[in-house]
PDB file of C-alpha atoms in Angstrom:
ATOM      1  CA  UNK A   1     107.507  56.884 115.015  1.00 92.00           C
ATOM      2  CA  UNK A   2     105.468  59.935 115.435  1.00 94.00           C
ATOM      3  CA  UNK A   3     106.258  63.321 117.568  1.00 94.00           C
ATOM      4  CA  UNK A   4     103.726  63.052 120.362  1.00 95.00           C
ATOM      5  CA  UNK A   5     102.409  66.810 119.530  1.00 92.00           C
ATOM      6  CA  UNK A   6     101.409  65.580 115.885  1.00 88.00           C
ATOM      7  CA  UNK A   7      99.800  62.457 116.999  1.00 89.00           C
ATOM      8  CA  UNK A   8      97.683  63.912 119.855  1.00 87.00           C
ATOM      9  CA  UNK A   9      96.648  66.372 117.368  1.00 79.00           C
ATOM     10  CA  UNK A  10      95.863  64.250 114.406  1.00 76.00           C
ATOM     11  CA  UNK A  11      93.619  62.245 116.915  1.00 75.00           C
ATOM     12  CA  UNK A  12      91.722  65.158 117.534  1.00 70.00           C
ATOM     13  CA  UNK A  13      92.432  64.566 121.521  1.00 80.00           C
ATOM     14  CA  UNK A  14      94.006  68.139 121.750  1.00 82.00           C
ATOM     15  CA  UNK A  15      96.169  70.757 119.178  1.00 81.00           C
ATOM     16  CA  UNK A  16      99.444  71.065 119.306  1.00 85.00           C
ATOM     17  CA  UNK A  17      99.689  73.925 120.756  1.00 85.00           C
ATOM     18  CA  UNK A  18      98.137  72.442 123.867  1.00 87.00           C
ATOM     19  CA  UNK A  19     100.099  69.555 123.718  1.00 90.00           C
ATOM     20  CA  UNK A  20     103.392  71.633 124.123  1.00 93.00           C
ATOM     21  CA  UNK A  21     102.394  73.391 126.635  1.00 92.00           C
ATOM     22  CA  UNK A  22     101.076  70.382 128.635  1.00 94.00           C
ATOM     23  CA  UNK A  23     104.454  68.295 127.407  1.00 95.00           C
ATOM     24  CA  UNK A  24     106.131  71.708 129.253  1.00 95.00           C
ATOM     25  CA  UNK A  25     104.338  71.089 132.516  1.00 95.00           C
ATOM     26  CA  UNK A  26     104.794  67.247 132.987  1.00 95.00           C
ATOM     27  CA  UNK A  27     101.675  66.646 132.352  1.00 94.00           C
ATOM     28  CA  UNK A  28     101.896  64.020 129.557  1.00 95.00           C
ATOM     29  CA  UNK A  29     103.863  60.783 129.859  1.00 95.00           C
ATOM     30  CA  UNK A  30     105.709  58.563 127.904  1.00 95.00           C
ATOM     31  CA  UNK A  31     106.411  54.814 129.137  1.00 95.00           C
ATOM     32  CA  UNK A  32     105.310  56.545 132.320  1.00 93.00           C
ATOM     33  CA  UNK A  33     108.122  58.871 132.063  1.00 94.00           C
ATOM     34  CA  UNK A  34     107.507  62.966 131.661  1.00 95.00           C
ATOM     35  CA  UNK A  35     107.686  63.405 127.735  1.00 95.00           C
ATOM     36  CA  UNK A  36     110.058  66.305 126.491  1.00 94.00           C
ATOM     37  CA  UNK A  37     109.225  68.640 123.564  1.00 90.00           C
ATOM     38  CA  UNK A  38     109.652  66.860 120.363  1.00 91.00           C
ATOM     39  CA  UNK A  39     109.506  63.325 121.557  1.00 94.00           C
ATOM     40  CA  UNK A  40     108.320  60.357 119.567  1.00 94.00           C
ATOM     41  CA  UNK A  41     106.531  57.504 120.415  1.00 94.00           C
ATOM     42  CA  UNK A  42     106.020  54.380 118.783  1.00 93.00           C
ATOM     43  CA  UNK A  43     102.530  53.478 118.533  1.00 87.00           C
ATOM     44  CA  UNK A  44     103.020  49.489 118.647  1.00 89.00           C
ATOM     45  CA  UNK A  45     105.398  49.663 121.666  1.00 93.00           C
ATOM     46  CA  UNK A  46     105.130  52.854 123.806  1.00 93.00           C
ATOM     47  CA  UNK A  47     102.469  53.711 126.476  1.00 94.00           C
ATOM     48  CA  UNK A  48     101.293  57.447 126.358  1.00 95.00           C
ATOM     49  CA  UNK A  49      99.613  58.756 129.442  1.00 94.00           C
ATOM     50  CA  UNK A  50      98.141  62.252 130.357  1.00 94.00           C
ATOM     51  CA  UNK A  51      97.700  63.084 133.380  1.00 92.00           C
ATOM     52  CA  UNK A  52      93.944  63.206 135.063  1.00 91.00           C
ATOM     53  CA  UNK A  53      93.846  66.553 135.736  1.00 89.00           C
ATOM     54  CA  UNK A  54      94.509  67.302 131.871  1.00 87.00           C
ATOM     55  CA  UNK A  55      92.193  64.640 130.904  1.00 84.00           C
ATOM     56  CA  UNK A  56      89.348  66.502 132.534  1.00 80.00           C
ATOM     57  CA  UNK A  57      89.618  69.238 130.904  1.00 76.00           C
ATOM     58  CA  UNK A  58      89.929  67.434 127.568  1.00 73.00           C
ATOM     59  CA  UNK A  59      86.649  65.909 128.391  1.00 73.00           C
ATOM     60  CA  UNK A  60      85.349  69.125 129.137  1.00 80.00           C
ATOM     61  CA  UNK A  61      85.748  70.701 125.841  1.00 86.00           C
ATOM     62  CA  UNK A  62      81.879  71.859 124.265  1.00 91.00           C
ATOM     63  CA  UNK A  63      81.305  72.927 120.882  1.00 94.00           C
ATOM     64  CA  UNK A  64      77.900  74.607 120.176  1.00 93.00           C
ATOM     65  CA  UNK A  65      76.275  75.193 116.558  1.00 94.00           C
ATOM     66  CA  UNK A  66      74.479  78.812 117.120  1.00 94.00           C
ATOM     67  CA  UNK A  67      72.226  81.077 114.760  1.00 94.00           C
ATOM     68  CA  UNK A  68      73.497  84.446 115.445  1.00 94.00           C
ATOM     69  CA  UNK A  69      71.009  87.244 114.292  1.00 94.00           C
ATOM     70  CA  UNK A  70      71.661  89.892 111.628  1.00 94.00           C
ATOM     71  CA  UNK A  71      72.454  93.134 113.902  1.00 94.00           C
ATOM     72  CA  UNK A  72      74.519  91.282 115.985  1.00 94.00           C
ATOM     73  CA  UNK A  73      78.938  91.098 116.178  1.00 93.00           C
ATOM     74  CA  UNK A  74      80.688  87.792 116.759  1.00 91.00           C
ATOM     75  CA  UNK A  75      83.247  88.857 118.657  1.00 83.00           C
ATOM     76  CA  UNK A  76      83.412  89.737 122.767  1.00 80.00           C
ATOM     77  CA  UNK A  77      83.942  93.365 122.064  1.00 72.00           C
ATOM     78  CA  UNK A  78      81.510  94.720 124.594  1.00 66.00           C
ATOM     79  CA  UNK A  79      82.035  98.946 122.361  1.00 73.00           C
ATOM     80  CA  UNK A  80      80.510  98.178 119.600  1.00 74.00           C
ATOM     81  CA  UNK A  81      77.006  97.155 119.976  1.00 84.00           C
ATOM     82  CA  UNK A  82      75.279  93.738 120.612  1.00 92.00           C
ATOM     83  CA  UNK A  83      77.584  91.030 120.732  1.00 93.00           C
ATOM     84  CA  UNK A  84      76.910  86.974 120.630  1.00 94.00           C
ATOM     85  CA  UNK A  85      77.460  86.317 123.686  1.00 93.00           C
ATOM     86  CA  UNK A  86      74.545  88.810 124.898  1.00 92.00           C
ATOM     87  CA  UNK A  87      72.510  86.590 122.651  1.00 92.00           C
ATOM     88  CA  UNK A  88      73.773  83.090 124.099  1.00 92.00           C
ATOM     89  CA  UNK A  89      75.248  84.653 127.302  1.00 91.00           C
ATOM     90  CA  UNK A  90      75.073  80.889 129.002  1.00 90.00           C
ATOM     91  CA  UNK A  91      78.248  79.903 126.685  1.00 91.00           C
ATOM     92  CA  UNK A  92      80.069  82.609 127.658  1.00 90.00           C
ATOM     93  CA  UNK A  93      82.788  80.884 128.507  1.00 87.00           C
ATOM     94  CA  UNK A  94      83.410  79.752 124.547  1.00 92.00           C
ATOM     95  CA  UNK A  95      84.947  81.177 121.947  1.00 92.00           C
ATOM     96  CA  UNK A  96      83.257  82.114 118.011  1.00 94.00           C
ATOM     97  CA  UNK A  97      85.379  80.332 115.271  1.00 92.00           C
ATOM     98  CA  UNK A  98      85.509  82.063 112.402  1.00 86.00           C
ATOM     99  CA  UNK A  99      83.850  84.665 111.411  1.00 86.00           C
ATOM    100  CA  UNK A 100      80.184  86.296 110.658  1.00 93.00           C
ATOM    101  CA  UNK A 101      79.969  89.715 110.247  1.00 93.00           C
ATOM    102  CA  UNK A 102      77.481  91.927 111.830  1.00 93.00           C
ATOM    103  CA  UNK A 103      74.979  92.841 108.900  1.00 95.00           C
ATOM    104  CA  UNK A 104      75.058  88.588 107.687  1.00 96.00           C
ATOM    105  CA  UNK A 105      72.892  85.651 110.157  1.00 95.00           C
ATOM    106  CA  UNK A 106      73.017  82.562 110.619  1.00 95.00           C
ATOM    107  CA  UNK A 107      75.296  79.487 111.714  1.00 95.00           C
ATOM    108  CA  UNK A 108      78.662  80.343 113.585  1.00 95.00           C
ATOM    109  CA  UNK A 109      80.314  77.910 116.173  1.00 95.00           C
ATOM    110  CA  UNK A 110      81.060  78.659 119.222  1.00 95.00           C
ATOM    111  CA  UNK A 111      83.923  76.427 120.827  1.00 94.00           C
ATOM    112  CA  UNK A 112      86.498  76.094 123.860  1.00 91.00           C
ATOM    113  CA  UNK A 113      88.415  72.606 121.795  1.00 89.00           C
ATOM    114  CA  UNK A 114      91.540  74.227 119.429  1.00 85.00           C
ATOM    115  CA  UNK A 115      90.968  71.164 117.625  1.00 85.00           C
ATOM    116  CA  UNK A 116      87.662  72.303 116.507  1.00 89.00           C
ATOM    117  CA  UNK A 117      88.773  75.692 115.861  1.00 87.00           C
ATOM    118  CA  UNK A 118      91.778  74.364 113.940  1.00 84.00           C
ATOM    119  CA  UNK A 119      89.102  72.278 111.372  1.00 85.00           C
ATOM    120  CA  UNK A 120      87.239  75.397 110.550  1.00 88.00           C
ATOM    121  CA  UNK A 121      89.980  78.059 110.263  1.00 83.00           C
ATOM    122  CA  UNK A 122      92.953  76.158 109.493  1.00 75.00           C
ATOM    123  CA  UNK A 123      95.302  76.884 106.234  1.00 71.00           C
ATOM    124  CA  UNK A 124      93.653  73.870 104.479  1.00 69.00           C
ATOM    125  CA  UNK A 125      90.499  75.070 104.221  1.00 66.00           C
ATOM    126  CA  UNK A 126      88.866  72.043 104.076  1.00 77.00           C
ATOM    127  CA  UNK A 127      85.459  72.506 106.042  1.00 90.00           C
ATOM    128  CA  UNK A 128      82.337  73.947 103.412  1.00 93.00           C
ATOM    129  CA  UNK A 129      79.997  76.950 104.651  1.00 95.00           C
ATOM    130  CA  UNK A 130      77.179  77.486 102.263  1.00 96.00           C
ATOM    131  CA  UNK A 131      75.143  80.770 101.961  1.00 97.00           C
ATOM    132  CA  UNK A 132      72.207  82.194 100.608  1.00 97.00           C
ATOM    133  CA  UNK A 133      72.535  85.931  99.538  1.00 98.00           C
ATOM    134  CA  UNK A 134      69.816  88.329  98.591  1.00 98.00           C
ATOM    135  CA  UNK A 135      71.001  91.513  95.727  1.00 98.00           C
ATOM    136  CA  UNK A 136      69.178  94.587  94.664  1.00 98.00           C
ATOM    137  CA  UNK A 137      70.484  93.536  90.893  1.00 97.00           C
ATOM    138  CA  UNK A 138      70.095  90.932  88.696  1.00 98.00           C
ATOM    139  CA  UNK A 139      71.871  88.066  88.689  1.00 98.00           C
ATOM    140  CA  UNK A 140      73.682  86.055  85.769  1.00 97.00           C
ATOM    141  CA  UNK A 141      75.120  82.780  85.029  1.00 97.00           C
ATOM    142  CA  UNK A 142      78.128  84.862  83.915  1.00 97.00           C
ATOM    143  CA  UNK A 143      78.089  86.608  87.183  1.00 97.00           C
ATOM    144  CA  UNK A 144      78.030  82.815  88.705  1.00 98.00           C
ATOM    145  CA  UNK A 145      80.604  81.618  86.436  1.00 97.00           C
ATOM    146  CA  UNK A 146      82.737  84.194  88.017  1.00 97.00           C
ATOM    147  CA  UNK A 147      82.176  83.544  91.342  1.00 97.00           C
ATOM    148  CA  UNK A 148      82.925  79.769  90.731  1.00 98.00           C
ATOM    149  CA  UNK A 149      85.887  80.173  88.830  1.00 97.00           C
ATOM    150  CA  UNK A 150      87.594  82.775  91.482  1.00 96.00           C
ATOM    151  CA  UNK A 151      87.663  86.719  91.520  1.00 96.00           C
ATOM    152  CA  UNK A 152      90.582  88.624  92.126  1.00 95.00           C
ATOM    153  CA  UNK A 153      89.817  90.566  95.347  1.00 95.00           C
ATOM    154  CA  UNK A 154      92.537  93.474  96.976  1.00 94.00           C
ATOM    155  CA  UNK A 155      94.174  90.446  98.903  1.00 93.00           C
ATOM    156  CA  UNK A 156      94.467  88.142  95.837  1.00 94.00           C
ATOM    157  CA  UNK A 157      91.897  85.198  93.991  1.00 96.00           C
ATOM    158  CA  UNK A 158      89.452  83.787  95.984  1.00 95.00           C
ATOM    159  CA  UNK A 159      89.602  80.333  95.519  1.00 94.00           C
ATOM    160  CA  UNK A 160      87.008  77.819  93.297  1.00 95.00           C
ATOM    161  CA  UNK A 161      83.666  78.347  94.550  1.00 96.00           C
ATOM    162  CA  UNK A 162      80.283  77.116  93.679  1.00 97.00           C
ATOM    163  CA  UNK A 163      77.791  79.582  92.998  1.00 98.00           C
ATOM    164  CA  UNK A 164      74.169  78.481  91.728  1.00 98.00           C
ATOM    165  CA  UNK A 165      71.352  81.159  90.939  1.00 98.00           C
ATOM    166  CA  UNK A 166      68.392  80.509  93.295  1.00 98.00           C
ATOM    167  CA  UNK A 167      66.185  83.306  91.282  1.00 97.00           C
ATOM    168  CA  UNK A 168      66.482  86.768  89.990  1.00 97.00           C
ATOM    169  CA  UNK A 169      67.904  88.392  93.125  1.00 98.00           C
ATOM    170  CA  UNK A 170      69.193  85.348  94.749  1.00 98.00           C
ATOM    171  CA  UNK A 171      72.202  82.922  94.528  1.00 98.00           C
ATOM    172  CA  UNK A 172      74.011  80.012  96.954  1.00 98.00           C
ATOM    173  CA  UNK A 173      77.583  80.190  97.205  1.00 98.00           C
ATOM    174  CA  UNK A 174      79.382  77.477  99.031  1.00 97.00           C
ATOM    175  CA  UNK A 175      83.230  78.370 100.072  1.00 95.00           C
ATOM    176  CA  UNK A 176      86.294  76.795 101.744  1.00 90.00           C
ATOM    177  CA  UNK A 177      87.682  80.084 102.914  1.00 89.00           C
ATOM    178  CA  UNK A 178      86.568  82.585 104.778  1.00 84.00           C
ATOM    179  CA  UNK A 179      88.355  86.311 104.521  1.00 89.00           C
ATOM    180  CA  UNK A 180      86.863  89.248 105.673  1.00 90.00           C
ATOM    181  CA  UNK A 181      83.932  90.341 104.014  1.00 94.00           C
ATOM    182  CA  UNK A 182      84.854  88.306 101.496  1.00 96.00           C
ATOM    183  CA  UNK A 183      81.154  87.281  99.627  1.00 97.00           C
ATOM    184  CA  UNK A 184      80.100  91.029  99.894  1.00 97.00           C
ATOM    185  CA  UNK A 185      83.455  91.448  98.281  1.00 97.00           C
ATOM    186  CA  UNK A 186      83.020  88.760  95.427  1.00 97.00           C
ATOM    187  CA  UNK A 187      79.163  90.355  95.153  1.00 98.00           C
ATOM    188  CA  UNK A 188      80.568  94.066  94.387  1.00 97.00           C
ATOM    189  CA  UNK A 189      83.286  92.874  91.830  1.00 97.00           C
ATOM    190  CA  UNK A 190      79.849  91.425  90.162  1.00 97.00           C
ATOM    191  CA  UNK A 191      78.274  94.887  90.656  1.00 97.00           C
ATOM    192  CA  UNK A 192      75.863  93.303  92.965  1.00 98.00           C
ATOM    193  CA  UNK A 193      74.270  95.127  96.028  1.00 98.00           C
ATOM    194  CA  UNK A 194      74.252  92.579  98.736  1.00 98.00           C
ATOM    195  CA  UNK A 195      70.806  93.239 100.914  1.00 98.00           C
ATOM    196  CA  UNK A 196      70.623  90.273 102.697  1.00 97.00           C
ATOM    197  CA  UNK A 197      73.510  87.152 103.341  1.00 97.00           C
ATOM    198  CA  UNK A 198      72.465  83.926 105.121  1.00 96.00           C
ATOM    199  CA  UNK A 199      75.454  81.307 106.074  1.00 96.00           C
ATOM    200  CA  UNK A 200      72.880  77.984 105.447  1.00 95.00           C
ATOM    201  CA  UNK A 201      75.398  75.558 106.169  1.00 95.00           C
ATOM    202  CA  UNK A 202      78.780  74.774 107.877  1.00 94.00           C
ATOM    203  CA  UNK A 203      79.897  71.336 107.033  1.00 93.00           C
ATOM    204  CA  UNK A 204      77.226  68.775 107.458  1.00 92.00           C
ATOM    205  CA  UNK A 205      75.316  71.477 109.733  1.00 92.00           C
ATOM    206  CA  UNK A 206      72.283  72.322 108.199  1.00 89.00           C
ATOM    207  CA  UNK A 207      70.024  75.177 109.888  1.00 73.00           C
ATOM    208  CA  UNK A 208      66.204  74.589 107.968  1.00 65.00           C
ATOM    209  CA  UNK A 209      64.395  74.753 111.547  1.00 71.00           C
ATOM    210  CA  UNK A 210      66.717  77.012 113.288  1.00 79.00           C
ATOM    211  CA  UNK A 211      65.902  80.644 113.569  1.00 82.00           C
ATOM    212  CA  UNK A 212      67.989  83.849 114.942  1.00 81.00           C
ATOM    213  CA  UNK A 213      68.765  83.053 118.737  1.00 83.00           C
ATOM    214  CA  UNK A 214      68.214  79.080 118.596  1.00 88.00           C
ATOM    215  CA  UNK A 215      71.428  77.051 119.608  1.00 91.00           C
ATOM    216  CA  UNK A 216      72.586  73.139 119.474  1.00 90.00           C
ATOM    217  CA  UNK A 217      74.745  71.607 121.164  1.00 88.00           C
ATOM    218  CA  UNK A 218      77.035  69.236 119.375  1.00 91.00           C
ATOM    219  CA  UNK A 219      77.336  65.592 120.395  1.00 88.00           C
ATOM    220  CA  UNK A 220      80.945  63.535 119.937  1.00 85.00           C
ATOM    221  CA  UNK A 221      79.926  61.697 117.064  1.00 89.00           C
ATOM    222  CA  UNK A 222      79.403  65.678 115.059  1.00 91.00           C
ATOM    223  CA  UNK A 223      82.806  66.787 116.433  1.00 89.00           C
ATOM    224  CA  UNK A 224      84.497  63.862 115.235  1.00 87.00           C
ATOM    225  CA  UNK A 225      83.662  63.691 112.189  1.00 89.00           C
ATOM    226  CA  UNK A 226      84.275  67.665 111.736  1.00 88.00           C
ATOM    227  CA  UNK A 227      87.481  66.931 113.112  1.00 84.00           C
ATOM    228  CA  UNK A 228      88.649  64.220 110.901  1.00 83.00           C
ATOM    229  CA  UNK A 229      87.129  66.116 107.949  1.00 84.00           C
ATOM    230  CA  UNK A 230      89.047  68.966 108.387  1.00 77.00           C
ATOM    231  CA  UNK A 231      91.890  67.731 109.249  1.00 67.00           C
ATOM    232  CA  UNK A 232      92.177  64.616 106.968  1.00 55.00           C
ATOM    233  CA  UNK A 233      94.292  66.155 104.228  1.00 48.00           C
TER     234      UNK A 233
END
């Protein structure tokens, strides 16, 4: 047996969330029966239905891998500059999951499914974003150690890293967290002036061809497996 909220989620058809509120409005049934909040099904014997209407709007959840520019905010705030959705005003509609701050580029979803949005953000922390940053200073395999082993920021340790020097002024860092600022944060601890910060990689998305402004649109097979990944544990 398995609450119908859990199961809907884990199957990456909808988050919970959604599934309340739909299990609120009749719109999801049960041995074609309207389910109540909490209700659990078993898998082998019961018949869950959702209603068409609910359906369609399950099917027309998008999820779209952007490269947002440096200069540029990820949020809809239309006061404080340039925003995202200037840049890619066609998926307006969408929202940004996670975060990006103005001064970094690179790859930022962009997503209407809570499922999605639940993978990236979520407590777990599961899903890897990779960056290349550019410093004024020197860097160190000490300063790398550090960085890999966790630093102990104004909101607590940052979790295990891994941070590899790329040259001189250069190093990848690859995290499953995401506070605010955080990298710059982890760079000045180091005593490293951050001058340029690149987010490479989100998952299995790679951007080696994609420049400020370009945009992909992510096909079931990609959203399933982010799903599952970040979800799985």
């Amino acid at each position: 047996m398995i609450r119908i909220e859990k199961y809907l989620s884990e199957q990456g058809i909808m988050s919970r969330r959604e599934a309340k509120r739909f299990i609120g409005e009749g719109k999801i049934l049960v041995n074609n029966k309207p389910a109540q909040a909490g209700d659990k099904i078993d898998l082998k014997k019961d018949t869950l239905t959702i209603a068409p209407e609910v359906q369609k709007t399950m099917d027309e959840k998008k999820t779209v891998l952007v490269y947002k520019p440096r200069g540029v905010i990820s949020s809809k705030d239309s006061d404080k500059g340039k925003n995202i959705f200037d840049v890619f005003p066609q998926f307006k509609d969408l929202n940004t999951v996670g975060r990006l701050d103005k001064e970094s580029e690179g790859l930022i979803l962009l997503s209407n499914d809570g499922i999605v949005t639940k993978a990236i953000t979520g407590k777990d922390h599961l899903i890897e974003k990779e960056y290349v940053v550019t410093v004024r200073e020197k860097v160190t395999p000490h300063m790398m150690k550090q960085m890999s082993d966790g630093i102990k920021l104004d909101d607590g340790w940052t979790k295990p890293a891994t941070a590899e020097k790329v040259d001189d002024h250069t190093f990848s860092i690859t995290l499953k967290e995401g506070r605010k600022h955080q990298i710059r944060r982890m760079a000045n601890a180091c005593h490293l002036t951050v001058e340029s910060l690149v987010r490479t990689r989100i998952h299995t998305f790679v951007a080696p061809k994609m420049l400020p402004g370009n945009f992909k649109i992510l096909g079931e097979a990609d959203i399933n497996n982010l799903k599952q990944s970040g979800l799985s544990k």
